[in-house]
Tab-separated table of C-alpha atoms in Angstrom:
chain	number	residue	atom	x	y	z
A	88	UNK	CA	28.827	31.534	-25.853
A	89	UNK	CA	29.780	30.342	-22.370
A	90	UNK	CA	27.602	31.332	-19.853
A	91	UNK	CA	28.687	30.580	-15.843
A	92	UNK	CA	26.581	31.144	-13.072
A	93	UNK	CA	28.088	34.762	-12.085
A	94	UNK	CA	27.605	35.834	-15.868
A	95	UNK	CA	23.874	35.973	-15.096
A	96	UNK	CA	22.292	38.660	-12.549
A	97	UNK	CA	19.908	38.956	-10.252
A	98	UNK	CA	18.010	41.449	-12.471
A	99	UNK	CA	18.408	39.569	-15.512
A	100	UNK	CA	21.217	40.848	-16.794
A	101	UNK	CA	23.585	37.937	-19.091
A	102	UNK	CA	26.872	38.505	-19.709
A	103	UNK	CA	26.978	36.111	-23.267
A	104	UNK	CA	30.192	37.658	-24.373
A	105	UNK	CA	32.859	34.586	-23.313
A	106	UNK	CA	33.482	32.365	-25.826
A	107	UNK	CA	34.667	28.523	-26.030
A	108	UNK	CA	35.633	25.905	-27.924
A	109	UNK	CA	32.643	23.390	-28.952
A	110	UNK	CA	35.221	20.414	-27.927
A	111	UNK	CA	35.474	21.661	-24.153
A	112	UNK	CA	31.603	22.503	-23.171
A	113	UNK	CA	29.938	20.050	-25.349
A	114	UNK	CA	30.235	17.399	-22.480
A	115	UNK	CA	29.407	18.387	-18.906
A	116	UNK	CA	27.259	21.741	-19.463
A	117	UNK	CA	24.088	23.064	-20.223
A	118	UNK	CA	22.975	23.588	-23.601
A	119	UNK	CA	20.595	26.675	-24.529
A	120	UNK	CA	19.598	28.951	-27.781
A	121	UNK	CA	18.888	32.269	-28.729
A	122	UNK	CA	15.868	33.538	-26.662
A	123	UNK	CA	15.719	30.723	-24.348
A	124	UNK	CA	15.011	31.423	-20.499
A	125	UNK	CA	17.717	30.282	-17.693
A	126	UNK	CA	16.035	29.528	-14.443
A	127	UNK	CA	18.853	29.071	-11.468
A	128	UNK	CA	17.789	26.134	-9.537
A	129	UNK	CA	20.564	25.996	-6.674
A	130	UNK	CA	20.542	27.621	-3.879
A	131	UNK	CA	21.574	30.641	-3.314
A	132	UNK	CA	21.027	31.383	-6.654
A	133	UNK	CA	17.626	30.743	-7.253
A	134	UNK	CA	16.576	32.633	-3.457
A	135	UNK	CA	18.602	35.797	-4.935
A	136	UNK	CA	16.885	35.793	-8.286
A	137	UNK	CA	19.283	34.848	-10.819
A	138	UNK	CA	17.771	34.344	-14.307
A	139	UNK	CA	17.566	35.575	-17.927
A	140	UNK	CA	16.270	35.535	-21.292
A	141	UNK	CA	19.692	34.137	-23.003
A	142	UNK	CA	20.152	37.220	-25.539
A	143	UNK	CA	23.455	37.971	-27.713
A	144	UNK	CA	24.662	34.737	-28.267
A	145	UNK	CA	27.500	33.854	-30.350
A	146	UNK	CA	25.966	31.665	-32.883
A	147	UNK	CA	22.888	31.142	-31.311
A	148	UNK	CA	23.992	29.074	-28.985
A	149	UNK	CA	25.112	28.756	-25.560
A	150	UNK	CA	26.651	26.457	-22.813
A	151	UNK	CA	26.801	27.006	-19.386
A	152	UNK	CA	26.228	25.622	-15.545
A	153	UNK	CA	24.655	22.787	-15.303
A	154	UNK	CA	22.694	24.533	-12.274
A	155	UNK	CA	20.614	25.807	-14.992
A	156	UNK	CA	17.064	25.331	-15.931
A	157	UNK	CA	16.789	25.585	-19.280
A	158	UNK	CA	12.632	26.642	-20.443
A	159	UNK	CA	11.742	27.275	-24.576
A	160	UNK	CA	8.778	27.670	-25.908
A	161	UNK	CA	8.049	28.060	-29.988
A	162	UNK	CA	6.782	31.673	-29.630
A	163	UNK	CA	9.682	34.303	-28.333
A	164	UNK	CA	6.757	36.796	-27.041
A	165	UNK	CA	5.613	33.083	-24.787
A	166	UNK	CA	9.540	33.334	-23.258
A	167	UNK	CA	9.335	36.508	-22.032
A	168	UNK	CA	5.951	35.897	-20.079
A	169	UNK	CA	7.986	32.570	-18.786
A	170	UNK	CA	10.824	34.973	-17.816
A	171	UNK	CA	8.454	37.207	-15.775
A	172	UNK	CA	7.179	34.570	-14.164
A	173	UNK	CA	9.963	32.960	-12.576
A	174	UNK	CA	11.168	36.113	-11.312
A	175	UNK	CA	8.299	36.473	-9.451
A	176	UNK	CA	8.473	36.252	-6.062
A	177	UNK	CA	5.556	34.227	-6.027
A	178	UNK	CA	7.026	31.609	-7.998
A	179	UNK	CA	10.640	31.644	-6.218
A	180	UNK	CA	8.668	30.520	-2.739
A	181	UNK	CA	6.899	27.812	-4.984
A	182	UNK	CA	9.934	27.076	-5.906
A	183	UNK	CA	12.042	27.112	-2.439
A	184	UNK	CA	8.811	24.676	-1.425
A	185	UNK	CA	10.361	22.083	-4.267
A	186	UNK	CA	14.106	21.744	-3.043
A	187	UNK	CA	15.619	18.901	-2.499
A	188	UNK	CA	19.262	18.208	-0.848
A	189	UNK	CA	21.134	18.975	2.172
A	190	UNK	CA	20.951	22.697	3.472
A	191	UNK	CA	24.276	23.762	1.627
A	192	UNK	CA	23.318	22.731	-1.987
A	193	UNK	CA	19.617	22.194	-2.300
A	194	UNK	CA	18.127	22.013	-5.496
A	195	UNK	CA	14.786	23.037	-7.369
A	196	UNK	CA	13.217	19.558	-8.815
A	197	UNK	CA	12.820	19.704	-12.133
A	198	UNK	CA	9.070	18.219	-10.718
A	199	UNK	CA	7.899	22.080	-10.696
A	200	UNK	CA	7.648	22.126	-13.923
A	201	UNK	CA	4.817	19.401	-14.323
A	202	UNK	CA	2.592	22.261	-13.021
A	203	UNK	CA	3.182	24.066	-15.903
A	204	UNK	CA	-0.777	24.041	-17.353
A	205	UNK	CA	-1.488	26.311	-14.200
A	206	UNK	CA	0.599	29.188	-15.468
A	207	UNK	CA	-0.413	30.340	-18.937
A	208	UNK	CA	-3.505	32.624	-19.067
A	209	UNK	CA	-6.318	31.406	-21.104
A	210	UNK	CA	-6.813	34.724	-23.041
A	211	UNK	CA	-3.605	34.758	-25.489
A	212	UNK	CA	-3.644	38.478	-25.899
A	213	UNK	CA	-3.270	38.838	-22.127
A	214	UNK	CA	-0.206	36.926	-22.155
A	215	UNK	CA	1.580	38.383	-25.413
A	216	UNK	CA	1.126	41.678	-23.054
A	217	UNK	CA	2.506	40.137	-20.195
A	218	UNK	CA	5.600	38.848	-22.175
A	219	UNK	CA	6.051	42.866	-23.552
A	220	UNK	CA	5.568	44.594	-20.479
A	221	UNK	CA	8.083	42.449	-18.698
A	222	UNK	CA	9.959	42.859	-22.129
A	223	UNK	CA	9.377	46.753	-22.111
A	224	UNK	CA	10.309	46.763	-17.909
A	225	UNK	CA	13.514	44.683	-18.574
A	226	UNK	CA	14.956	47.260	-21.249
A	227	UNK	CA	14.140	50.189	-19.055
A	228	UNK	CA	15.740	48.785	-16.577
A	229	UNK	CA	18.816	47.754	-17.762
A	230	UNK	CA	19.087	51.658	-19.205
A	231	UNK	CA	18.384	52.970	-15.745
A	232	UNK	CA	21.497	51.000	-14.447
A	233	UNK	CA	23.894	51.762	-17.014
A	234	UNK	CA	22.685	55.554	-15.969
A	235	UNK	CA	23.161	55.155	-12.903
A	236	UNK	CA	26.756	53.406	-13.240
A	237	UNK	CA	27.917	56.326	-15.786
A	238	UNK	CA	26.460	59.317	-13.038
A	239	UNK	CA	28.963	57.300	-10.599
A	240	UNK	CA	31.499	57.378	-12.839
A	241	UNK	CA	30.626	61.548	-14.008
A	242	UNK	CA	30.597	61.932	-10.122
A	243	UNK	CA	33.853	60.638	-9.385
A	244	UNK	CA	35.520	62.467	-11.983
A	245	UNK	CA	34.465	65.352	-10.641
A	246	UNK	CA	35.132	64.834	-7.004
A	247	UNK	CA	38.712	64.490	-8.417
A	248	UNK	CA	39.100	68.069	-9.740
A	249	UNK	CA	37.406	69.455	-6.476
């Protein structure tokens, strides 16, 4: 899978479903698996929220913008706990507080990420139930919006025969 920066949303939404050859992304882009979390590091990207759990991947495996963080972890339940956390508001002003760069295209260091010890609970069970809430709120979301998007569409049909 091929994954640019506008196939991920701000509500962490990934749009894995463009394919490419091996030959054309292996040089140049970002490499990530099945499960793995993308963290957008540019600016606006990162201020706006953009990042996902990569999900539906051809293969298990994906390329994409090179503006991506890329975080794993060798538990799936651990991802979605690091998913939830970067969305957090509290982390994306941590994280506005590492840019680097000029004002147009400033740029998370990749130095956050040495805090990492900080952000894991100490009590295991209370972060495998962090990782499935956020799970849990992430499904129900993503149902909610395709809800809403299909009352639009009901609605407009039927504007159209009034």
């Amino acid at each position: 899978s091929f994954v640019a920066m506008p196939s991920v949303s701000e509500d962490g939404r990934i749009d894995s479903s463009i394919e490419r050859p091996y030959s054309e992304v292996c040089k140049g882009f970002t490499y990530f698996g099945e499960n793995d979390v993308l963290f957008a590091k540019i600016t606006p990207c990162m201020e706006n929220g953009k990042g996902a759990i990569a999900e539906g991947l051809t293969n298990g495996i994906g390329f994409g913008s090179t503006e991506f963080f890329v975080l794993r972890s060798k538990d799936e339940i651990y991802n979605s706990y690091l998913y939830a956390l970067i969305m957090s508001k509290k982390f994306r002003k941590l994280a506005e507080g590492w840019m680097q760069g000029s004002a147009g295209q400033r740029r998370v260091s990749k130095d956050i990420f040495s805090l990492r010890k900080m952000w894991l609970p100490k009590n295991k069970e209370m972060l495998i139930s962090i990782g499935q809430t956020f799970k849990d709120i992430k499904i129900l979301k993503s149902k909610l919006i395709d809800s809403i998007l299909s009352s639009k569409v009901l609605l407009k049909a039927i504007q159209k025969k009034i």
